[in-house]
Amino acid sequence: MAMVQPRSTKYRVLASHLGLLAFIAIVLFPLLMVISISFRSGNFASGSLLPENPSLEHWYLALGLPYTGEDGVTTQPPFPVLLWLWNSIKVAVVSSVLILALSTTSAYAFARMRFAGKGAVLKSMLIFQMFPPVLSLVALYALFDQIGNHVSWLGLNTHGAVIVASLGGMALHIWTIKGYFDSIDRSLEEAAIVDGATTWQAFRYILLPLSVPILVVVFILAFIMTIMEYPMASVLLVDTDKLTLAVGAQQYLYEQNYLWGDFAAAAVLSGLPITLIFLYCQKWIVGGLTAGGVKG
Amino acid sequence: MITETLSTPRFESRHFMFRQLLKWGALAALVGMALYLILALYAQREFVFAMLFLVLTAAAVVVFIHKRLYAHRYIFPAIAGMGLFVIFPLLYTIGIGFTNYSASNLLSFEQVQDNLLGRTYQSEAVRYGYQLYRTDAGYVVYLEGEHQNLTSAPLELEQGETSAPVLPVSGQPQGEPLGIRDIIQLRDQLSRLTLITEDGRELSQASLRSFAAIHPQFSQHDNGSLTDNQTGTTYFPDHETGFYRSADGDTLAPGWTVNIGWDNYLKVVSDPTIRGPFFQIFVWTLAFAVATVVFTLALGLVLANLLQWEQIRGKGFYRTMLILPYAVPAFISILVFKGLFNQNFGEINLVLEGLFGLRPDWFSDPALARTMILIVNTWLGYPYMMLLCMGLLQAIPRDLYEASAMDGAGPISNLFNITLPLIIKPLMPLLIASFAFNFNNFVLIALLTGGAPDIIGASTPAGTTDLLVSYTYRIAFQDSGQNFGLAAAIATAIFLVVGALSLVNLKLSKIKV
């Protein structure tokens, strides 16, 4: 507590509170609006923040159920939202597990072993990571087109391709995990090796259990990154049944076919779990962003 | 672990042998699969891809056999992944930048030749109207010509029979011919049907109601030129432009991919319909990235300072609320804004109209569209800056503010004289990273405006809100005239900018390995 307090402090605190609340109101406006829109009837209707004619039609459609309105007209769900959500989760879980496994083992080698070209490899990985994959989409497209001729589950329009392509973005995670490994005393493993453990055993039974917190962070980061990935999935995936949520959600808002209400329900339905996971994990994520990787 | 240390030597050696067997077996299987892929790619003349997989496989074998490269076994999968999906596409893209690879020049020369030689045309001279009869043994095609009528043997059309001889007859087959509706139902089978006359002419369906003789469109000469049998024009392969050209300068589509050197780069610099939009987009990209960093930092820093203040209560609530935009998936919130800003029924215009009687045209006025993009991106980006600033502010010693308060300084002079100078140094690399991220913020543009409104007079798809990345994406993937070569050239230019940025970043953050 500061010892020197200007007389005007009370008003400043009040002003800050009011300012913060006003700002939060502005920030939350779009989110509250979309929830409200999802309960309104009709796709073009406009109204107040509290819906005047609340209706669950968009929620039925978002959950993949046909909806029969008061006028007796049955509407079929326009898009398979739950399937898209499932696709997204499937792709994100599989690629996060792969990313975690591969980047942990690489980070171990970078943190604990001496070998030629270590520094150069680490640095160049970081530089190459900054290139946006959007720019090499033509090449990635051609690559998967070719591989797909021989390995069908890795071709265009497969989830395998999206999963494998996401493995290219590992450098950041390797840096994060390496940063954490560096902070663990290596004498623990050395003691195990003196007692006859192999390098692999020292890694598996000593270092890994100590690193669970950072592994959780990297898993969450990788999961969120892949679930939100748009450009690569939009080029590699074609069929409506194969789309991930990030690509599919866009289909609601085509100029000629503007399903604003249906989109709102689908957005709340699919965005909410991710938002909750994120809020729940925010402490670790913030820690992960600053702990490993790029330190000032 | 325990079983391994307590196990008997005999068990251990068997265990060891088994593991060795497993290891070498798995390696052999993987190498076998890789070699199959390489051979298949080589057979398809995809030399670049065959080479890529050969290098990767060879490296894998070396790393896993060589005892001294033990450490490299751990990093190999990651490095291979980077090589396959980051570095190779990068080099491949740079390579494409020197070719005319595009929707009109997609194939290789051999494929173009095969395509053209496989083309046929129907001569109008020999044309038959036809009727289809259904008999017990199958369908019978009855052709009515000017000089003679022909009929086929019964055909199993639905079983996929595709060729049959036809013989001259004098009278119509028995029964009623099928109506147009049935013929339309059989159109797939009919379009695959070839009827062969006694003198060897091949007849195929020319229209819904007629069959005609087909001839190859082109015949090839020894010097590689092609003559159009219909018009008599001769086309010569031009390996400079990747097209067959006639003496009059007419070209045949499709073309093939050829190396055209620096043409794509020169086009960006010299063609005014490309240069103008390119530089306009470049300037906007820079302005967008700088403005985003400045706005998000300013907002994030102010909020972090407020949340840092001891007098403020309920920090946990404020923090959670303020972090929300970061927690909602970006692809959802961007689309939410796309709807909210909609000119006719977007909620933002409803509010503005109610309050001030305004109805801004957010998506078709360039200045408004850019303003909207900045508003949305600031909304999306300030929580990240706020979180970073909150972390950094914690490191500033409290007594500095005590001292400044003694000297009678207010919060604003505190901010500019103490806080900013102290946090700007550790913040710098993160700001550059944020700049680089927004320089390439493809998702925002693709989902919010798609680059619209378009720049007038541009020969490539270019919009006033396009960033360089989305511009490149549109040149490469938008339906009209996919020009991969030009897109790759622009991508290469962006690579250089981003590469320079990341080098600066690496220097500034003074990372030690």
CSV table of N, CA, C and O in Angstrom, one decimal, chain B residues 60-111:
chain,number,residue,atom,x,y,z
B,60,ALA,N,17.1,-40.8,-42.5
B,60,ALA,CA,16.5,-41.6,-41.4
B,60,ALA,C,17.4,-42.8,-41.2
B,60,ALA,O,17.7,-43.2,-40.1
B,61,VAL,N,17.8,-43.5,-42.3
B,61,VAL,CA,18.6,-44.7,-42.2
B,61,VAL,C,19.9,-44.4,-41.5
B,61,VAL,O,20.4,-45.1,-40.6
B,62,VAL,N,20.6,-43.4,-42.0
B,62,VAL,CA,21.9,-43.0,-41.5
B,62,VAL,C,21.8,-42.7,-40.0
B,62,VAL,O,22.5,-43.2,-39.2
B,63,VAL,N,20.8,-41.9,-39.6
B,63,VAL,CA,20.6,-41.5,-38.2
B,63,VAL,C,20.4,-42.7,-37.3
B,63,VAL,O,20.9,-42.8,-36.2
B,64,PHE,N,19.6,-43.7,-37.8
B,64,PHE,CA,19.2,-44.8,-36.9
B,64,PHE,C,20.2,-45.9,-36.9
B,64,PHE,O,20.2,-46.7,-36.1
B,65,ILE,N,21.2,-45.9,-37.9
B,65,ILE,CA,22.2,-47.0,-37.9
B,65,ILE,C,23.4,-46.5,-37.2
B,65,ILE,O,24.1,-47.2,-36.4
B,66,HIS,N,23.8,-45.2,-37.4
B,66,HIS,CA,25.1,-44.7,-36.9
B,66,HIS,C,25.0,-44.5,-35.4
B,66,HIS,O,24.1,-43.8,-34.9
B,67,LYS,N,25.9,-45.1,-34.7
B,67,LYS,CA,25.9,-45.0,-33.2
B,67,LYS,C,26.3,-43.6,-32.8
B,67,LYS,O,25.7,-43.1,-31.8
B,68,ARG,N,27.1,-42.9,-33.5
B,68,ARG,CA,27.5,-41.6,-33.0
B,68,ARG,C,26.4,-40.6,-33.2
B,68,ARG,O,26.5,-39.5,-32.6
B,69,LEU,N,25.4,-40.9,-34.0
B,69,LEU,CA,24.3,-39.9,-34.2
B,69,LEU,C,23.2,-40.3,-33.3
B,69,LEU,O,22.0,-40.0,-33.6
B,70,TYR,N,23.4,-40.9,-32.1
B,70,TYR,CA,22.4,-41.3,-31.2
B,70,TYR,C,21.4,-40.1,-30.9
B,70,TYR,O,20.2,-40.3,-30.9
B,71,ALA,N,22.0,-39.0,-30.5
B,71,ALA,CA,21.2,-37.8,-30.2
B,71,ALA,C,20.3,-37.4,-31.3
B,71,ALA,O,19.1,-36.9,-31.1
B,72,HIS,N,20.7,-37.6,-32.5
B,72,HIS,CA,19.9,-37.1,-33.7
B,72,HIS,C,18.7,-38.0,-33.8
B,72,HIS,O,17.7,-37.6,-34.5
B,73,ARG,N,18.7,-39.2,-33.3
B,73,ARG,CA,17.5,-40.0,-33.4
B,73,ARG,C,16.3,-39.3,-32.7
B,73,ARG,O,15.2,-39.4,-33.1
B,74,TYR,N,16.6,-38.6,-31.6
B,74,TYR,CA,15.5,-38.0,-30.9
B,74,TYR,C,15.0,-36.8,-31.7
B,74,TYR,O,13.8,-36.5,-31.6
B,75,ILE,N,15.9,-36.1,-32.3
B,75,ILE,CA,15.4,-34.9,-33.0
B,75,ILE,C,15.0,-35.1,-34.4
B,75,ILE,O,14.4,-34.3,-35.1
B,76,PHE,N,15.3,-36.3,-35.0
B,76,PHE,CA,15.0,-36.6,-36.4
B,76,PHE,C,13.6,-36.4,-36.8
B,76,PHE,O,13.3,-35.7,-37.7
B,77,PRO,N,12.6,-37.0,-36.0
B,77,PRO,CA,11.2,-36.8,-36.5
B,77,PRO,C,10.8,-35.3,-36.5
B,77,PRO,O,10.2,-34.9,-37.5
B,78,ALA,N,11.2,-34.5,-35.6
B,78,ALA,CA,10.9,-33.1,-35.6
B,78,ALA,C,11.5,-32.4,-36.8
B,78,ALA,O,10.8,-31.6,-37.5
B,79,ILE,N,12.8,-32.7,-37.0
B,79,ILE,CA,13.5,-32.0,-38.1
B,79,ILE,C,12.9,-32.5,-39.4
B,79,ILE,O,12.7,-31.6,-40.3
B,80,ALA,N,12.6,-33.8,-39.5
B,80,ALA,CA,12.0,-34.3,-40.8
B,80,ALA,C,10.6,-33.6,-41.0
B,80,ALA,O,10.3,-33.2,-42.1
B,81,GLY,N,9.8,-33.4,-39.9
B,81,GLY,CA,8.5,-32.8,-40.0
B,81,GLY,C,8.7,-31.3,-40.5
B,81,GLY,O,8.0,-30.9,-41.4
B,82,MET,N,9.7,-30.6,-39.9
B,82,MET,CA,9.9,-29.2,-40.3
B,82,MET,C,10.4,-29.2,-41.8
B,82,MET,O,9.9,-28.4,-42.6
B,83,GLY,N,11.3,-30.2,-42.1
B,83,GLY,CA,11.8,-30.2,-43.5
B,83,GLY,C,10.7,-30.4,-44.5
B,83,GLY,O,10.6,-29.8,-45.5
B,84,LEU,N,9.8,-31.4,-44.2
B,84,LEU,CA,8.7,-31.8,-45.1
B,84,LEU,C,7.7,-30.8,-45.2
B,84,LEU,O,7.2,-30.5,-46.3
B,85,PHE,N,7.3,-30.1,-44.1
B,85,PHE,CA,6.1,-29.3,-44.2
B,85,PHE,C,6.4,-27.8,-44.0
B,85,PHE,O,5.5,-27.0,-44.1
B,86,VAL,N,7.7,-27.4,-43.8
B,86,VAL,CA,8.0,-26.0,-43.7
B,86,VAL,C,9.0,-25.6,-44.7
B,86,VAL,O,8.8,-24.8,-45.6
B,87,ILE,N,10.2,-26.3,-44.7
B,87,ILE,CA,11.3,-25.9,-45.5
B,87,ILE,C,11.1,-26.3,-47.0
B,87,ILE,O,11.3,-25.5,-47.9
B,88,PHE,N,10.7,-27.6,-47.2
B,88,PHE,CA,10.5,-28.0,-48.5
B,88,PHE,C,9.4,-27.2,-49.2
B,88,PHE,O,9.6,-26.7,-50.4
B,89,PRO,N,8.2,-27.0,-48.6
B,89,PRO,CA,7.2,-26.1,-49.3
B,89,PRO,C,7.7,-24.7,-49.6
B,89,PRO,O,7.4,-24.1,-50.6
B,90,LEU,N,8.6,-24.2,-48.7
B,90,LEU,CA,9.2,-22.9,-48.9
B,90,LEU,C,10.1,-22.9,-50.2
B,90,LEU,O,9.9,-22.1,-51.1
B,91,LEU,N,10.9,-23.9,-50.3
B,91,LEU,CA,11.8,-24.0,-51.5
B,91,LEU,C,11.0,-24.2,-52.7
B,91,LEU,O,11.2,-23.6,-53.8
B,92,TYR,N,10.0,-25.1,-52.6
B,92,TYR,CA,9.2,-25.4,-53.7
B,92,TYR,C,8.4,-24.2,-54.2
B,92,TYR,O,8.3,-23.9,-55.4
B,93,THR,N,7.9,-23.4,-53.2
B,93,THR,CA,7.2,-22.2,-53.6
B,93,THR,C,8.2,-21.2,-54.3
B,93,THR,O,7.8,-20.6,-55.3
B,94,ILE,N,9.4,-21.1,-53.8
B,94,ILE,CA,10.4,-20.2,-54.5
B,94,ILE,C,10.6,-20.7,-55.9
B,94,ILE,O,10.6,-19.9,-56.9
B,95,GLY,N,10.7,-22.0,-56.1
B,95,GLY,CA,10.8,-22.6,-57.4
B,95,GLY,C,9.6,-22.3,-58.3
B,95,GLY,O,9.8,-21.9,-59.5
B,96,ILE,N,8.4,-22.4,-57.8
B,96,ILE,CA,7.2,-22.1,-58.6
B,96,ILE,C,7.2,-20.7,-59.0
B,96,ILE,O,6.8,-20.3,-60.1
B,97,GLY,N,7.8,-19.8,-58.2
B,97,GLY,CA,7.9,-18.4,-58.6
B,97,GLY,C,8.6,-18.1,-59.9
B,97,GLY,O,8.4,-17.0,-60.5
B,98,PHE,N,9.4,-19.0,-60.3
B,98,PHE,CA,10.1,-18.8,-61.6
B,98,PHE,C,9.5,-19.6,-62.8
B,98,PHE,O,10.0,-19.7,-63.8
B,99,THR,N,8.2,-20.1,-62.6
B,99,THR,CA,7.6,-20.8,-63.7
B,99,THR,C,6.2,-20.1,-64.0
B,99,THR,O,5.8,-19.2,-63.3
B,100,ASN,N,5.6,-20.5,-65.0
B,100,ASN,CA,4.3,-20.0,-65.4
B,100,ASN,C,3.2,-20.9,-64.9
B,100,ASN,O,2.1,-20.9,-65.5
B,101,TYR,N,3.4,-21.7,-63.9
B,101,TYR,CA,2.5,-22.6,-63.3
B,101,TYR,C,1.2,-21.9,-63.0
B,101,TYR,O,1.2,-21.0,-62.2
B,102,SER,N,0.1,-22.2,-63.6
B,102,SER,CA,-1.2,-21.5,-63.4
B,102,SER,C,-2.3,-22.4,-63.9
B,102,SER,O,-2.1,-23.5,-64.4
B,103,ALA,N,-3.6,-21.9,-63.8
B,103,ALA,CA,-4.7,-22.7,-64.2
B,103,ALA,C,-4.6,-23.1,-65.7
B,103,ALA,O,-5.0,-24.1,-66.1
B,104,SER,N,-4.0,-22.2,-66.5
B,104,SER,CA,-3.9,-22.4,-67.9
B,104,SER,C,-2.6,-23.2,-68.3
B,104,SER,O,-2.5,-23.8,-69.3
B,105,ASN,N,-1.7,-23.3,-67.3
B,105,ASN,CA,-0.4,-24.0,-67.6
B,105,ASN,C,-0.2,-25.0,-66.4
B,105,ASN,O,0.8,-24.9,-65.7
B,106,LEU,N,-1.1,-25.9,-66.3
B,106,LEU,CA,-1.1,-26.8,-65.1
B,106,LEU,C,-0.3,-28.1,-65.4
B,106,LEU,O,0.3,-28.6,-64.4
B,107,LEU,N,-0.3,-28.5,-66.6
B,107,LEU,CA,0.2,-29.9,-66.9
B,107,LEU,C,1.7,-29.9,-67.4
B,107,LEU,O,2.2,-28.8,-67.7
B,108,SER,N,2.2,-31.1,-67.5
B,108,SER,CA,3.6,-31.2,-68.1
B,108,SER,C,3.4,-31.3,-69.6
B,108,SER,O,2.3,-31.5,-70.1
B,109,PHE,N,4.5,-31.1,-70.4
B,109,PHE,CA,4.4,-31.1,-71.8
B,109,PHE,C,3.8,-32.4,-72.3
B,109,PHE,O,2.9,-32.4,-73.2
B,110,GLU,N,4.3,-33.5,-71.8
B,110,GLU,CA,3.8,-34.8,-72.2
B,110,GLU,C,2.3,-34.9,-72.0
B,110,GLU,O,1.5,-35.4,-72.9
B,111,GLN,N,1.8,-34.5,-70.9
B,111,GLN,CA,0.4,-34.5,-70.6
B,111,GLN,C,-0.4,-33.7,-71.5
B,111,GLN,O,-1.5,-34.1,-72.0
